[in-house]
mmCIF file of C-alpha atoms in Angstrom:
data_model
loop_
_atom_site.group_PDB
_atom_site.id
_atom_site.type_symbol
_atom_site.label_atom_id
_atom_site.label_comp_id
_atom_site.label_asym_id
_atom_site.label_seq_id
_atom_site.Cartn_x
_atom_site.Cartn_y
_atom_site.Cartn_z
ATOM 1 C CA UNK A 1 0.000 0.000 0.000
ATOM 2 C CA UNK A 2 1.544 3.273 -1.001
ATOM 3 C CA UNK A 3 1.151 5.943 1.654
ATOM 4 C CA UNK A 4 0.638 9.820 0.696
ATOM 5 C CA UNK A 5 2.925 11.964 3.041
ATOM 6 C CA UNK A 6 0.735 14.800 4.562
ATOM 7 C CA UNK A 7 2.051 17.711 3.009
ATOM 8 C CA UNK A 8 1.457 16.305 -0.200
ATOM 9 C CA UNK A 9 -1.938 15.071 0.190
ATOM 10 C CA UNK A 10 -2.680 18.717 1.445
ATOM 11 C CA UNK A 11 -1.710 20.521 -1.717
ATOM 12 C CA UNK A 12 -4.019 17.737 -3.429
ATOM 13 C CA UNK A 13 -6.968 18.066 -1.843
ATOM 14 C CA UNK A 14 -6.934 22.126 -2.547
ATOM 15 C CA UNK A 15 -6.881 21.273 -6.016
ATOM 16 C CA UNK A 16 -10.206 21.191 -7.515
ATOM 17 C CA UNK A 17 -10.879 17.355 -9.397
ATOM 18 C CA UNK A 18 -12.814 17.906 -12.588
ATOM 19 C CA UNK A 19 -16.002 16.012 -13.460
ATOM 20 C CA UNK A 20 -15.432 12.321 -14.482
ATOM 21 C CA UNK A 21 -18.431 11.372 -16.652
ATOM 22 C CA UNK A 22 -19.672 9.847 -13.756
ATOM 23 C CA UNK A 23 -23.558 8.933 -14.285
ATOM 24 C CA UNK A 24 -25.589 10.519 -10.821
ATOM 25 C CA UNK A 25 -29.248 9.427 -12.407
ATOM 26 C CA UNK A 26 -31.043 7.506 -14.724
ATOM 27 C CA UNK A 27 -34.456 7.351 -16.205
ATOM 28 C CA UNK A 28 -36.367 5.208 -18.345
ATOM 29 C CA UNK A 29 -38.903 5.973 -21.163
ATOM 30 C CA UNK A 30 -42.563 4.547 -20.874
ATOM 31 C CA UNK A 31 -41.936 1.888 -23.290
ATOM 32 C CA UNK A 32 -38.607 1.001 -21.822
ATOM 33 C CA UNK A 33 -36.525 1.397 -24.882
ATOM 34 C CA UNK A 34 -34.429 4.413 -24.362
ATOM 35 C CA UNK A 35 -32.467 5.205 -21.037
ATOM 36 C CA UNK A 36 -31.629 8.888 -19.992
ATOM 37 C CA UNK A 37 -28.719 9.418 -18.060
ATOM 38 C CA UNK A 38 -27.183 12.432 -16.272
ATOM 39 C CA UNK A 39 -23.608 12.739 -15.416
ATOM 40 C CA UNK A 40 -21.451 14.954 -12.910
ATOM 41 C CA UNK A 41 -20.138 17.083 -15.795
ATOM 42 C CA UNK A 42 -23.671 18.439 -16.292
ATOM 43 C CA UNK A 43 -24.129 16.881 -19.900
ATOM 44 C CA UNK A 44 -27.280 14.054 -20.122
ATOM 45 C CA UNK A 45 -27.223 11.392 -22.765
ATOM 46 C CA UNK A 46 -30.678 9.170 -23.936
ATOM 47 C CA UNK A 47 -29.555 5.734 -25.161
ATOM 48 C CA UNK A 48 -31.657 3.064 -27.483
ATOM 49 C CA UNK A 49 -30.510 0.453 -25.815
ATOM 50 C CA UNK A 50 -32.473 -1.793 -28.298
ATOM 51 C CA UNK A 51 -30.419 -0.268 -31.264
ATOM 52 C CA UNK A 52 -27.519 0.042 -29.575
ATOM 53 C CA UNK A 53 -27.885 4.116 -30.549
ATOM 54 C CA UNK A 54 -27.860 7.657 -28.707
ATOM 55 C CA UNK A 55 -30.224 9.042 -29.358
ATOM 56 C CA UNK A 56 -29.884 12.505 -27.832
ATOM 57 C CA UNK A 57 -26.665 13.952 -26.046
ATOM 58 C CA UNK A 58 -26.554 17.742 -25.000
ATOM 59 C CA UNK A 59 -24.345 19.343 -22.429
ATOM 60 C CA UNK A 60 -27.729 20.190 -20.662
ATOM 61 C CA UNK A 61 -26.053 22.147 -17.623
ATOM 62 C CA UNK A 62 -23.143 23.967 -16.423
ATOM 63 C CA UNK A 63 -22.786 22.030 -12.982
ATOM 64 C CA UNK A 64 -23.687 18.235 -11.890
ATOM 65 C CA UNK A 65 -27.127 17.357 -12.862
ATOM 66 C CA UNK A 66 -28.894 15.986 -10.115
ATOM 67 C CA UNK A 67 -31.743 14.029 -11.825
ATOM 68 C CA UNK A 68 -33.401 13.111 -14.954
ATOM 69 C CA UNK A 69 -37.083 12.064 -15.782
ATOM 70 C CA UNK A 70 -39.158 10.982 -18.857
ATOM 71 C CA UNK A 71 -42.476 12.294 -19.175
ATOM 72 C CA UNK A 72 -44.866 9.043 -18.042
ATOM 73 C CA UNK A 73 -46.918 9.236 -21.407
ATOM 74 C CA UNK A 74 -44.380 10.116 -23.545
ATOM 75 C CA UNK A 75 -40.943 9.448 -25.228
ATOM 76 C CA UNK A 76 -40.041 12.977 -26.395
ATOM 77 C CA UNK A 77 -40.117 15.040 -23.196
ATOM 78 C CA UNK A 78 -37.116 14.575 -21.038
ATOM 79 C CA UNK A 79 -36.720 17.187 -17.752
ATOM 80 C CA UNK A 80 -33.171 17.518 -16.140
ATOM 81 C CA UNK A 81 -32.417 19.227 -13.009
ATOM 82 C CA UNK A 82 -29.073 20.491 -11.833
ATOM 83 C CA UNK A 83 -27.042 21.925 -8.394
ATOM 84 C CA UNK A 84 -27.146 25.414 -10.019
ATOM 85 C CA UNK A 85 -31.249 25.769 -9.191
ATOM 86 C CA UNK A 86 -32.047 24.982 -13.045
ATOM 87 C CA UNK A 87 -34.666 22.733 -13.749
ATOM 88 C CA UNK A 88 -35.179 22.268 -18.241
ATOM 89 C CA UNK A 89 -37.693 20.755 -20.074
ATOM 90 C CA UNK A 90 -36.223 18.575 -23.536
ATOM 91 C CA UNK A 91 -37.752 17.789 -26.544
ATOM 92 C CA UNK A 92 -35.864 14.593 -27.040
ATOM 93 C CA UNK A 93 -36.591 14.169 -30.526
ATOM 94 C CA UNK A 94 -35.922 17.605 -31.835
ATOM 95 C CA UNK A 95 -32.612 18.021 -29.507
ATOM 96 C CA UNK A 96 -34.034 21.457 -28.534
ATOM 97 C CA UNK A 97 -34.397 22.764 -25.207
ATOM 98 C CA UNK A 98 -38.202 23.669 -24.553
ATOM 99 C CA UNK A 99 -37.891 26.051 -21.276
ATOM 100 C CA UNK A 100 -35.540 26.439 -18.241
ATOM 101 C CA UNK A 101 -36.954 27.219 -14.864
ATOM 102 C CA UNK A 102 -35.179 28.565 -11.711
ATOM 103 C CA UNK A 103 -35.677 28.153 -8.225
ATOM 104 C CA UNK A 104 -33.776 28.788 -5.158
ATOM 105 C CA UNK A 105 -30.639 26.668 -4.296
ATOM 106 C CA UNK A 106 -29.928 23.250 -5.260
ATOM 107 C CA UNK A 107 -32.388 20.899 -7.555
ATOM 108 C CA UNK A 108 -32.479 17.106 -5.868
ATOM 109 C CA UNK A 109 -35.179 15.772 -7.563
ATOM 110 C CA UNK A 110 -37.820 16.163 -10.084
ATOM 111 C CA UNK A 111 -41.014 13.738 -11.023
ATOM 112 C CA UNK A 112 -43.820 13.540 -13.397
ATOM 113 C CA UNK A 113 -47.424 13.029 -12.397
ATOM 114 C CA UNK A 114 -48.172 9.698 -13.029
ATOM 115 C CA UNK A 115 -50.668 8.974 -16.024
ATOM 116 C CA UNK A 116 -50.726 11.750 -18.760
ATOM 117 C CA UNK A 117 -47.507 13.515 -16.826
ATOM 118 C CA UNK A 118 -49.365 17.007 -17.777
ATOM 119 C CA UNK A 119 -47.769 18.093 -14.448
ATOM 120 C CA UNK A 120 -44.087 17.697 -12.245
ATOM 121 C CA UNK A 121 -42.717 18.293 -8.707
ATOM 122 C CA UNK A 122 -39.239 19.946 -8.085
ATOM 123 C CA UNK A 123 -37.234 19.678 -4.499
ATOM 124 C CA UNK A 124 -34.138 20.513 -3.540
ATOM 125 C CA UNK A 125 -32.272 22.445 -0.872
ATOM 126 C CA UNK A 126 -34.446 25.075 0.199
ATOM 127 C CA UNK A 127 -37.294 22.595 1.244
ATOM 128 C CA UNK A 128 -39.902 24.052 -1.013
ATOM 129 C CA UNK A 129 -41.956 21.559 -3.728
ATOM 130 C CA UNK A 130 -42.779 23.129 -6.242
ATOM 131 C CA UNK A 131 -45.980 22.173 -8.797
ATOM 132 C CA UNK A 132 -45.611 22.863 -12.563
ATOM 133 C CA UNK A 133 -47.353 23.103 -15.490
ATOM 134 C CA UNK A 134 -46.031 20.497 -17.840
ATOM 135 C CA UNK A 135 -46.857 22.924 -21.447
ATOM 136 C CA UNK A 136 -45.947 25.887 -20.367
ATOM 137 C CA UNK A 137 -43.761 25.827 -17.181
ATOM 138 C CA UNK A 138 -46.112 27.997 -15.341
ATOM 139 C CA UNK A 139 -46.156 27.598 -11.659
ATOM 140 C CA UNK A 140 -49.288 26.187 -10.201
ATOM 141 C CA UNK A 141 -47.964 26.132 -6.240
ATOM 142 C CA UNK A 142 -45.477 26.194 -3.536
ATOM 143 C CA UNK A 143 -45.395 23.769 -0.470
ATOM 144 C CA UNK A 144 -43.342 24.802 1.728
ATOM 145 C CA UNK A 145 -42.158 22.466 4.664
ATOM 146 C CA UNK A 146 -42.308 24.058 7.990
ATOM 147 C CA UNK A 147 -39.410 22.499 9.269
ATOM 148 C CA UNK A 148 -36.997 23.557 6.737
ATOM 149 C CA UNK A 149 -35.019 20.935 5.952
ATOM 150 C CA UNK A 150 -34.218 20.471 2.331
ATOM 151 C CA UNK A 151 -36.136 17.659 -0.287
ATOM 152 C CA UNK A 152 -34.225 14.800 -1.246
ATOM 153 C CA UNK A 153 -37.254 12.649 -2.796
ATOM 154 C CA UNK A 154 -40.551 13.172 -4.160
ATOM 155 C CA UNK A 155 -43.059 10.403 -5.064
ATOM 156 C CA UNK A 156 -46.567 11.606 -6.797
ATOM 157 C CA UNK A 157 -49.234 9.347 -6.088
ATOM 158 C CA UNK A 158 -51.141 7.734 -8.886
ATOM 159 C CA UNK A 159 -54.591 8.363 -8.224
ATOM 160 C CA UNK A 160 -55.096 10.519 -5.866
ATOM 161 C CA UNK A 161 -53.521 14.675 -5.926
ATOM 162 C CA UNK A 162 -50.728 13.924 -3.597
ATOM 163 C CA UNK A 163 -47.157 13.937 -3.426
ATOM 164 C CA UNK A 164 -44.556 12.545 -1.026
ATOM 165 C CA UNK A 165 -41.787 14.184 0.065
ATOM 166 C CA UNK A 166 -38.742 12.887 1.841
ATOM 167 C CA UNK A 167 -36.593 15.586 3.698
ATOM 168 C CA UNK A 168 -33.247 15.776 5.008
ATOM 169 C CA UNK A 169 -33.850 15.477 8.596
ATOM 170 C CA UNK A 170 -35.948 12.352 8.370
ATOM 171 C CA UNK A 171 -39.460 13.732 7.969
ATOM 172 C CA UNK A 172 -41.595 12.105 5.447
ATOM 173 C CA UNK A 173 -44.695 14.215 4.026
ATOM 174 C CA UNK A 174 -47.412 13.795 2.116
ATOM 175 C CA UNK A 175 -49.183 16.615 0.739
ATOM 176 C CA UNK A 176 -52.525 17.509 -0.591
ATOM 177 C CA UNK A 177 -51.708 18.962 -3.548
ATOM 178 C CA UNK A 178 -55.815 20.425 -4.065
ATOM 179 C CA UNK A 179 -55.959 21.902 -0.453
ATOM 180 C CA UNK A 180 -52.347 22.339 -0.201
ATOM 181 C CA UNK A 181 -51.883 21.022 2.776
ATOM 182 C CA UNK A 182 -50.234 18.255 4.667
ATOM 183 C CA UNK A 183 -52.151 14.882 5.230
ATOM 184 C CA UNK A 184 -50.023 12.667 6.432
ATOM 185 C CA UNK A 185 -46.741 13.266 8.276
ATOM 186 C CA UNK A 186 -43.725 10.292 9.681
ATOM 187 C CA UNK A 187 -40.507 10.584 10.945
ATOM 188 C CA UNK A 188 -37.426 8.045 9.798
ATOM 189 C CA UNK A 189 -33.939 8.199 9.234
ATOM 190 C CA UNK A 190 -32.381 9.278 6.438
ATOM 191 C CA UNK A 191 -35.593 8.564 3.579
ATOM 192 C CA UNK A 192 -33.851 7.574 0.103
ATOM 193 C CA UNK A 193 -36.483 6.306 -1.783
ATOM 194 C CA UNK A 194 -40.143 6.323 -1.866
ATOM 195 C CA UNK A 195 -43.521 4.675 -3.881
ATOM 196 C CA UNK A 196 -46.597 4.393 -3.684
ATOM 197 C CA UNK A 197 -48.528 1.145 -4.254
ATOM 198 C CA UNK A 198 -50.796 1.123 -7.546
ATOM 199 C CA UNK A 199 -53.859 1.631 -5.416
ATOM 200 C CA UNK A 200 -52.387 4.825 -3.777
ATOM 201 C CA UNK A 201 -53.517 2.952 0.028
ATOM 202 C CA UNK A 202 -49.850 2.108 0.629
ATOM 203 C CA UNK A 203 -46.543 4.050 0.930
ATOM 204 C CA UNK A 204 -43.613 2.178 1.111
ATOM 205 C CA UNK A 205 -40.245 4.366 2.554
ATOM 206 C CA UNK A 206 -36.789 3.133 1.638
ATOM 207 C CA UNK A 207 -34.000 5.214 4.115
ATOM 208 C CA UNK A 208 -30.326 4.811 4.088
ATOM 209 C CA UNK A 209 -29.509 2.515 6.344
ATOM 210 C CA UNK A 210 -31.444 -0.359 4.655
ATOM 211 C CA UNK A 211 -34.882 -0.163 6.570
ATOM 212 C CA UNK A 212 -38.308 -0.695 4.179
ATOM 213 C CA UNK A 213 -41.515 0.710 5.852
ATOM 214 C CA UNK A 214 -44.838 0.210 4.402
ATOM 215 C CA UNK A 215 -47.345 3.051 5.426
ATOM 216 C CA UNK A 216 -50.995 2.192 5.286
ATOM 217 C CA UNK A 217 -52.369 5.260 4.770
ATOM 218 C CA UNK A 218 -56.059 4.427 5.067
ATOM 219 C CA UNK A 219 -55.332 3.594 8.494
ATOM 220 C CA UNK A 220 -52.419 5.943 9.354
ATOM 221 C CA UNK A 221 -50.162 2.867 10.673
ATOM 222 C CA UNK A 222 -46.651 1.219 9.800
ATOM 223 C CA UNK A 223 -48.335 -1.731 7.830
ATOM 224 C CA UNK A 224 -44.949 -3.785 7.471
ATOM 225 C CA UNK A 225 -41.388 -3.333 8.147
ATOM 226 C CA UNK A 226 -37.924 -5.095 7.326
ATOM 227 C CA UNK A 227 -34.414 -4.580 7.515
ATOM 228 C CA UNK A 228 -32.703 -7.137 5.055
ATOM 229 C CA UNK A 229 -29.398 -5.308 3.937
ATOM 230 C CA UNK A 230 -27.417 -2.720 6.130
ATOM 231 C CA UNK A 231 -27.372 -0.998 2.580
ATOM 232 C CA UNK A 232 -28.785 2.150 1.497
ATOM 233 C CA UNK A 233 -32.371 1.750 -0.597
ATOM 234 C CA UNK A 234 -31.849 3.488 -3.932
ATOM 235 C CA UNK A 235 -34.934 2.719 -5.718
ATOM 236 C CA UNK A 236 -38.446 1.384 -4.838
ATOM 237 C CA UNK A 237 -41.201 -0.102 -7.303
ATOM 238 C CA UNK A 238 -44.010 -2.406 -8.163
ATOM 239 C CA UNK A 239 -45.049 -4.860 -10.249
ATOM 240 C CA UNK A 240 -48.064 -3.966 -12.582
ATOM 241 C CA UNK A 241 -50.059 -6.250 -11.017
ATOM 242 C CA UNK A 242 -49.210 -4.758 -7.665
ATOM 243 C CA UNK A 243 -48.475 -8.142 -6.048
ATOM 244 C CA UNK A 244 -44.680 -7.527 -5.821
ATOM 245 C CA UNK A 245 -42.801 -4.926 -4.325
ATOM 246 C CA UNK A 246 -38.889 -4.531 -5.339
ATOM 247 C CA UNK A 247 -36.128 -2.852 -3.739
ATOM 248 C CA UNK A 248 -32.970 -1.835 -5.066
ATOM 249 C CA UNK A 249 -29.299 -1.142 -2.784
ATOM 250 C CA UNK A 250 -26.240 0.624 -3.456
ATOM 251 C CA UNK A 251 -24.198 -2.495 -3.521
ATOM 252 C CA UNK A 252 -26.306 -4.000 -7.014
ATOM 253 C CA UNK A 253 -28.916 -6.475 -5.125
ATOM 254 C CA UNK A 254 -32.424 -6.579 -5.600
ATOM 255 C CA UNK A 255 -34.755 -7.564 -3.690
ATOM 256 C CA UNK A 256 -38.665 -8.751 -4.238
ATOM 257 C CA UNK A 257 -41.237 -8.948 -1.758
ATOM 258 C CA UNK A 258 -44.799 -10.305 -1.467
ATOM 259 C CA UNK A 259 -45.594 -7.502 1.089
ATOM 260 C CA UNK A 260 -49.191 -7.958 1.437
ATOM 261 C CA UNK A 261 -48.784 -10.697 3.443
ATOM 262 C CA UNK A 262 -45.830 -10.412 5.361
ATOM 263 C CA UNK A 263 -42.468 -8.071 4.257
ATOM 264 C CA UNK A 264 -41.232 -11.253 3.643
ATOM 265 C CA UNK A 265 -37.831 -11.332 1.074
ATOM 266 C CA UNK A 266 -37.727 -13.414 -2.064
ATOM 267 C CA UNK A 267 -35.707 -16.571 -1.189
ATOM 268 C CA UNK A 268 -32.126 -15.291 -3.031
ATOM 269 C CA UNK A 269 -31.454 -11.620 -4.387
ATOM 270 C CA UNK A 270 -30.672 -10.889 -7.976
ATOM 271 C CA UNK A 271 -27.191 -9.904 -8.149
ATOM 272 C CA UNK A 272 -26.441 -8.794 -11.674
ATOM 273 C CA UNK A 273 -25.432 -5.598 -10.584
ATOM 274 C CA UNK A 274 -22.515 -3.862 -8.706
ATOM 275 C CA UNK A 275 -23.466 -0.147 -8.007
ATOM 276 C CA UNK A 276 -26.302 1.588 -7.223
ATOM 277 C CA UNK A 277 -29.523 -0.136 -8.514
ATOM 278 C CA UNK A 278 -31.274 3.630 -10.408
ATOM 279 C CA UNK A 279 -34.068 1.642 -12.616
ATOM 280 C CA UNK A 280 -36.416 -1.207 -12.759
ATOM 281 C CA UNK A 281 -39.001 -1.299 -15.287
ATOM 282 C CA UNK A 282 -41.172 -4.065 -16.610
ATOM 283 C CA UNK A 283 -41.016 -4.678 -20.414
ATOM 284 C CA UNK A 284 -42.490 -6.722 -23.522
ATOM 285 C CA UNK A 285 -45.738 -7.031 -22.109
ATOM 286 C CA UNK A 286 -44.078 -7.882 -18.771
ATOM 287 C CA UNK A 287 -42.196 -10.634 -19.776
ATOM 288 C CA UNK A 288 -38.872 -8.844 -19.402
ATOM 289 C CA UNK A 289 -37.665 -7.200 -16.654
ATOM 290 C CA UNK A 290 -35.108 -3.953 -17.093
ATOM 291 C CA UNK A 291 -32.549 -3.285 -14.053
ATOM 292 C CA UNK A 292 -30.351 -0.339 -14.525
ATOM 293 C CA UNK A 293 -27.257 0.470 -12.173
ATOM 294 C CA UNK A 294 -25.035 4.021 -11.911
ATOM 295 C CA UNK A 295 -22.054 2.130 -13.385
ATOM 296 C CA UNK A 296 -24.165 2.324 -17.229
ATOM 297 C CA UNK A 297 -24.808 -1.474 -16.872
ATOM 298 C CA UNK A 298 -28.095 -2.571 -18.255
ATOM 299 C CA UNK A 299 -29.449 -6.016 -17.781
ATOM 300 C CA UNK A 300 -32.141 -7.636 -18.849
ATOM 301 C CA UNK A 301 -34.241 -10.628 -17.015
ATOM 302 C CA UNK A 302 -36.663 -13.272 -17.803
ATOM 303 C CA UNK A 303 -40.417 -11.977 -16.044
ATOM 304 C CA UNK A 304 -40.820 -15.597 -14.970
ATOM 305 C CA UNK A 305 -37.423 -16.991 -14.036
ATOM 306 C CA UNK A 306 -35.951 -13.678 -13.060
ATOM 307 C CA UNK A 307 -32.768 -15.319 -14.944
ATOM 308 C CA UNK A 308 -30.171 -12.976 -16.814
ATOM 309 C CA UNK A 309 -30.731 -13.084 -20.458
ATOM 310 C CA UNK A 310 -28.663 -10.194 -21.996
ATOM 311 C CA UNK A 311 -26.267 -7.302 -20.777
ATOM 312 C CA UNK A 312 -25.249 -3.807 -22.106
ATOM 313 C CA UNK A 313 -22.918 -1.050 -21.216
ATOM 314 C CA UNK A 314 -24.230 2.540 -21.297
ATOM 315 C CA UNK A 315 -21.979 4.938 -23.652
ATOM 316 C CA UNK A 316 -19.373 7.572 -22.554
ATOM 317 C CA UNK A 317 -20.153 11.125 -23.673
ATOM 318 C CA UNK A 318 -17.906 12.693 -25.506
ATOM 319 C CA UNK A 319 -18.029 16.333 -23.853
#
């Protein structure tokens, strides 16, 4: 092992390391065939992973971009959000740049409405979600949380007008997004991920030290909760049936759960990944399964045997 004398590691660590094209989110079109990506260096690539093509590559912001997120009903519209404050609307298949919004501090997350995604949620630093208009990029409201602490997640519900937010000091929201107002509040660690279940009655919190709660929210009660991996939860989904819930970790495993009846883990994980699991979509009528990890590797499973059938690398950009 080489050891760095002090004085030298010193001088290092005042120089300032440029962006590595390393990917910090990924997000998948409806129809699962093209994969968005946003990297460190601010650019955001969208991949056919099918044809093995990019199909859109821009250098979208000036600093690291945060997240990324496909309209729900569409394959065009693309949003990116970024540590300057900037959130932009793309039109993937033109290349062009629809509108850029601004709002205070740094952009962690932004999310569609499910169904028709006419609508999206921004959160960041300053603790504030804020509601847009998808086709213009007019604001429609501000909820503010009264304790302050900044928005690392949002979740919209599928039915109902709500939203969940996950804050930096533990607090998990959801909001009312008719009344504006909050109707349901927990408290957790640090919340990572979040979902809803299909039916909008559960919602299922993911925090960083490994811990799955599922909320009922009809009865305003923990429902189920498990602690498999000591490993943060990076991302949260169902099946379309909603029979199965699965759970992705930082170290590549997955997880599926037949929650309704106990939080009870499948028998083995899948463990085709290394890094952070960022997407798992169900594809080809359901008969395929899509994992995505922040390392750019893409698998591909069997729907019935949850067996690997294919692999892919996402590409490099070249800004």
């Amino acid at each position: 092992m080489k050891i760095i004398p002090v004085v030298l590691f010193a001088v290092m660590s005042l120089i300032a390391v440029p962006p590595e094209n390393v990917i910090t989110s990924l997000s998948t079109s409806s129809d699962g065939n093209i994969i968005a990506a946003g990297y460190d260096n601010g650019s955001v690539v969208a991949y056919d992973w099918k044809q093995d093509s990019v199909v859109f590559s821009v250098q979208a912001h000036e600093e690291s971009t945060e997240d990324v997120c496909f309209r729900s009903d569409s394959l065009d519209y693309l949003l990116t959000c970024s540590t300057s404050g900037k959130t932009k609307l793309w039109n993937v298949a033109s290349g062009k740049k629809v509108y850029a919004l601004k709002h205070p501090g740094t952009v962690h997350t932004i999310q569609f409405t499910s169904g028709i995604g006419d609508r999206f949620f921004s959160g960041g630093s300053d603790g504030t979600i804020y509601h847009w208009n998808t086709s213009n990029g007019n604001l429609l409201g501000r909820y503010k949380n009264p304790n302050e602490a900044g928005i690392l997640v949002l979740a919209p519900a599928n039915k109902y007008e709500w939203v969940a937010a996950g804050y930096e000091d533990g607090t998990v929201s959801v909001w009312n997004t008719d009344k504006k107002e909050i109707v349901h509040c927990f408290t957790h660690k640090r919340v990572t991920s979040l979902v809803f279940s299909p039916d909008d009655r559960y919602l299922v919190i993911g925090e960083e030290n490994g811990r799955l709660t599922i909320r009922d929210l009809d009865n305003d009660k923990v429902f189920r909760s498990h602690r498999k991996l000591k490993r943060e939860v990076t991302y949260l989904t169902f099946s379309p049936d909603g029979d199965w819930l699965y759970s992705g970790y930082e170290n590549g495993s997955i997880y599926f759960w037949e929650y309704r009846y106990e939080l009870r883990p499948s028998n083995r994980p899948l463990e085709y990944h290394k890094k952070d699991i960022s997407e798992i979509v169900f594809i080809n009528d359901n008969n395929e399964i899509l994992t995505v990890s922040l390392d750019g590797q893409i698998s591909v499973l069997n729907g019935f045997t949850l067996g690997l059938e294919r692999t892919y690398r996402f590409p490099v950009p070249n800004m």
